[in-house]
Amino acid sequence: MAVSFISETSFNLKNKLKIKAWIKALIENKGFKQGDISYIFCSDERILEVNKQFLNHDFYTDIITFDYVENEKLNGDIFISTDRVEDNSKEFKTSFEDELLRVLSHGVLHLMGYKDHNPKDEKIMREQENEAIALYKEMFA
């Protein structure tokens, strides 16, 4: 059971071991077990292609999560557009690193059953993301 990182672009994730430890802690803190989770870093064009092919959505997004959860064991493929992460970090006036942490946790939170399709769920998701980022900073301050 592992967290893996695949880059379809020139993006090179820093602090892989720290991020793996953080993801594992985040999962265990919520009472789940870590299964196989793959993060696929890609371009805007690739995530648009995935969005059209699998979800019939014709728009860019920062993340798409494919959920293969079995009981309490989290398994999934999580596509992340690093182009969107960069644009969002500028739009929301945060660092690329913090925005990346937000999106990394967002995918795992989806695997745990958190949704973000309405304002109430979005608020809960943001709170959970903020807790996850705080956990990372607490672990590696």
Short mmCIF file of C-alpha atoms in Angstrom, two decimals:
data_model
loop_
_atom_site.label_atom_id
_atom_site.label_comp_id
_atom_site.label_asym_id
_atom_site.label_seq_id
_atom_site.Cartn_x
_atom_site.Cartn_y
_atom_site.Cartn_z
CA MET A 1 0.00 0.00 0.00
CA ALA A 2 1.64 3.18 -1.13
CA VAL A 3 1.26 6.76 -2.20
CA SER A 4 2.89 7.34 -5.57
CA PHE A 5 3.58 10.44 -7.61
CA ILE A 6 3.60 10.40 -11.40
CA SER A 7 4.42 13.46 -13.47
CA GLU A 8 3.23 13.67 -17.06
CA THR A 9 4.95 17.06 -17.39
CA SER A 10 8.26 18.54 -16.27
CA PHE A 11 6.77 19.17 -12.81
CA ASN A 12 8.95 17.74 -10.04
CA LEU A 13 7.28 17.37 -6.65
CA LYS A 14 9.52 18.44 -3.78
CA ASN A 15 9.49 16.86 -0.30
CA LYS A 16 7.97 13.57 -1.49
CA LEU A 17 8.79 11.70 1.71
CA LYS A 18 7.28 14.44 3.88
CA ILE A 19 4.16 14.55 1.74
CA LYS A 20 3.78 10.75 1.91
CA ALA A 21 4.08 10.86 5.72
CA TRP A 22 1.57 13.73 5.88
CA ILE A 23 -0.96 11.97 3.65
CA LYS A 24 -0.65 8.81 5.77
CA ALA A 25 -1.15 10.85 8.99
CA LEU A 26 -4.13 12.68 7.49
CA ILE A 27 -5.75 9.39 6.51
CA GLU A 28 -5.10 7.69 9.85
CA ASN A 29 -6.25 10.75 11.85
CA LYS A 30 -9.64 10.42 10.13
CA GLY A 31 -9.90 6.71 10.96
CA PHE A 32 -9.15 5.33 7.51
CA LYS A 33 -6.41 3.05 6.19
CA GLN A 34 -4.07 4.00 3.38
CA GLY A 35 -4.30 1.86 0.29
CA ASP A 36 -2.78 2.64 -3.08
CA ILE A 37 -3.14 6.29 -3.98
CA SER A 38 -1.59 7.66 -7.16
CA TYR A 39 -1.21 11.36 -7.77
CA ILE A 40 -0.83 12.13 -11.47
CA PHE A 41 0.50 15.62 -12.14
CA CYS A 42 -0.53 16.85 -15.56
CA SER A 43 -1.23 19.87 -17.74
CA ASP A 44 -4.48 21.77 -18.21
CA GLU A 45 -4.99 20.11 -21.57
CA ARG A 46 -4.59 16.61 -20.13
CA ILE A 47 -7.01 17.22 -17.25
CA LEU A 48 -9.52 18.70 -19.72
CA GLU A 49 -9.20 15.50 -21.78
CA VAL A 50 -9.77 13.34 -18.66
CA ASN A 51 -12.71 15.53 -17.61
CA LYS A 52 -14.37 15.14 -21.04
CA GLN A 53 -13.63 11.42 -21.40
CA PHE A 54 -14.68 10.18 -17.97
CA LEU A 55 -17.03 12.83 -16.56
CA ASN A 56 -18.53 14.40 -19.70
CA HIS A 57 -17.45 17.84 -18.42
CA ASP A 58 -16.00 20.32 -20.90
CA PHE A 59 -14.04 22.60 -18.58
CA TYR A 60 -10.69 22.92 -16.87
CA THR A 61 -10.35 21.92 -13.24
CA ASP A 62 -7.50 21.63 -10.77
CA ILE A 63 -8.26 18.08 -9.63
CA ILE A 64 -10.16 14.94 -10.63
CA THR A 65 -10.37 12.07 -8.16
CA PHE A 66 -11.13 8.49 -9.16
CA ASP A 67 -12.34 6.64 -6.09
CA TYR A 68 -11.49 2.94 -5.67
CA VAL A 69 -12.11 2.87 -1.91
CA GLU A 70 -12.67 -0.58 -0.37
CA ASN A 71 -14.33 -0.45 3.06
CA GLU A 72 -12.07 1.85 5.11
CA LYS A 73 -9.04 1.47 2.82
CA LEU A 74 -8.47 4.51 0.62
CA ASN A 75 -7.45 3.70 -2.95
CA GLY A 76 -7.63 6.09 -5.87
CA ASP A 77 -6.10 7.93 -8.77
CA ILE A 78 -5.93 11.68 -8.35
CA PHE A 79 -5.18 13.85 -11.39
CA ILE A 80 -3.87 17.32 -10.58
CA SER A 81 -3.32 20.08 -13.13
CA THR A 82 -0.23 21.94 -11.98
CA ASP A 83 -1.20 24.71 -14.43
CA ARG A 84 -4.45 25.24 -12.48
CA VAL A 85 -2.66 25.03 -9.13
CA GLU A 86 -0.29 27.77 -10.25
CA ASP A 87 -3.13 29.97 -11.55
CA ASN A 88 -5.19 29.39 -8.38
CA SER A 89 -2.25 30.28 -6.14
CA LYS A 90 -2.06 33.66 -7.90
CA GLU A 91 -5.82 34.18 -7.87
CA PHE A 92 -6.13 33.35 -4.15
CA LYS A 93 -2.88 35.14 -3.26
CA THR A 94 -1.21 32.14 -1.68
CA SER A 95 2.01 30.30 -2.38
CA PHE A 96 2.16 27.53 -4.96
CA GLU A 97 3.22 25.15 -2.17
CA ASP A 98 0.19 25.94 0.01
CA GLU A 99 -2.18 25.65 -2.93
CA LEU A 100 -0.59 22.32 -3.86
CA LEU A 101 -1.06 21.07 -0.28
CA ARG A 102 -4.71 22.14 -0.49
CA VAL A 103 -5.27 20.19 -3.69
CA LEU A 104 -3.31 17.13 -2.49
CA SER A 105 -5.49 16.98 0.63
CA HIS A 106 -8.64 17.73 -1.38
CA GLY A 107 -8.22 14.51 -3.35
CA VAL A 108 -7.75 12.40 -0.24
CA LEU A 109 -10.73 14.10 1.42
CA HIS A 110 -12.85 13.12 -1.60
CA LEU A 111 -11.74 9.51 -1.06
CA MET A 112 -12.96 9.84 2.53
CA GLY A 113 -16.39 10.85 1.28
CA TYR A 114 -16.21 14.65 1.56
CA LYS A 115 -18.04 16.44 -1.24
CA ASP A 116 -17.98 19.98 -2.59
CA HIS A 117 -21.03 20.23 -4.86
CA ASN A 118 -22.98 22.79 -2.85
CA PRO A 119 -22.07 25.75 -0.60
CA LYS A 120 -22.56 23.80 2.66
CA ASP A 121 -20.33 20.92 1.50
CA GLU A 122 -17.77 23.38 0.06
CA LYS A 123 -17.49 25.10 3.44
CA ILE A 124 -16.86 21.76 5.18
CA MET A 125 -14.32 20.78 2.52
CA ARG A 126 -12.42 24.09 2.95
CA GLU A 127 -12.34 23.58 6.73
CA GLN A 128 -10.97 20.06 6.26
CA GLU A 129 -8.35 21.31 3.77
CA ASN A 130 -7.28 24.02 6.22
CA GLU A 131 -6.93 21.41 8.98
CA ALA A 132 -4.86 19.24 6.65
CA ILE A 133 -2.52 22.12 5.74
CA ALA A 134 -2.16 22.98 9.45
CA LEU A 135 -1.25 19.32 10.12
CA TYR A 136 1.48 19.46 7.46
CA LYS A 137 2.90 22.65 8.95
CA GLU A 138 2.70 21.19 12.46
CA MET A 139 4.50 18.03 11.36
CA PHE A 140 7.27 19.81 9.45
CA ALA A 141 7.61 23.27 11.03
#
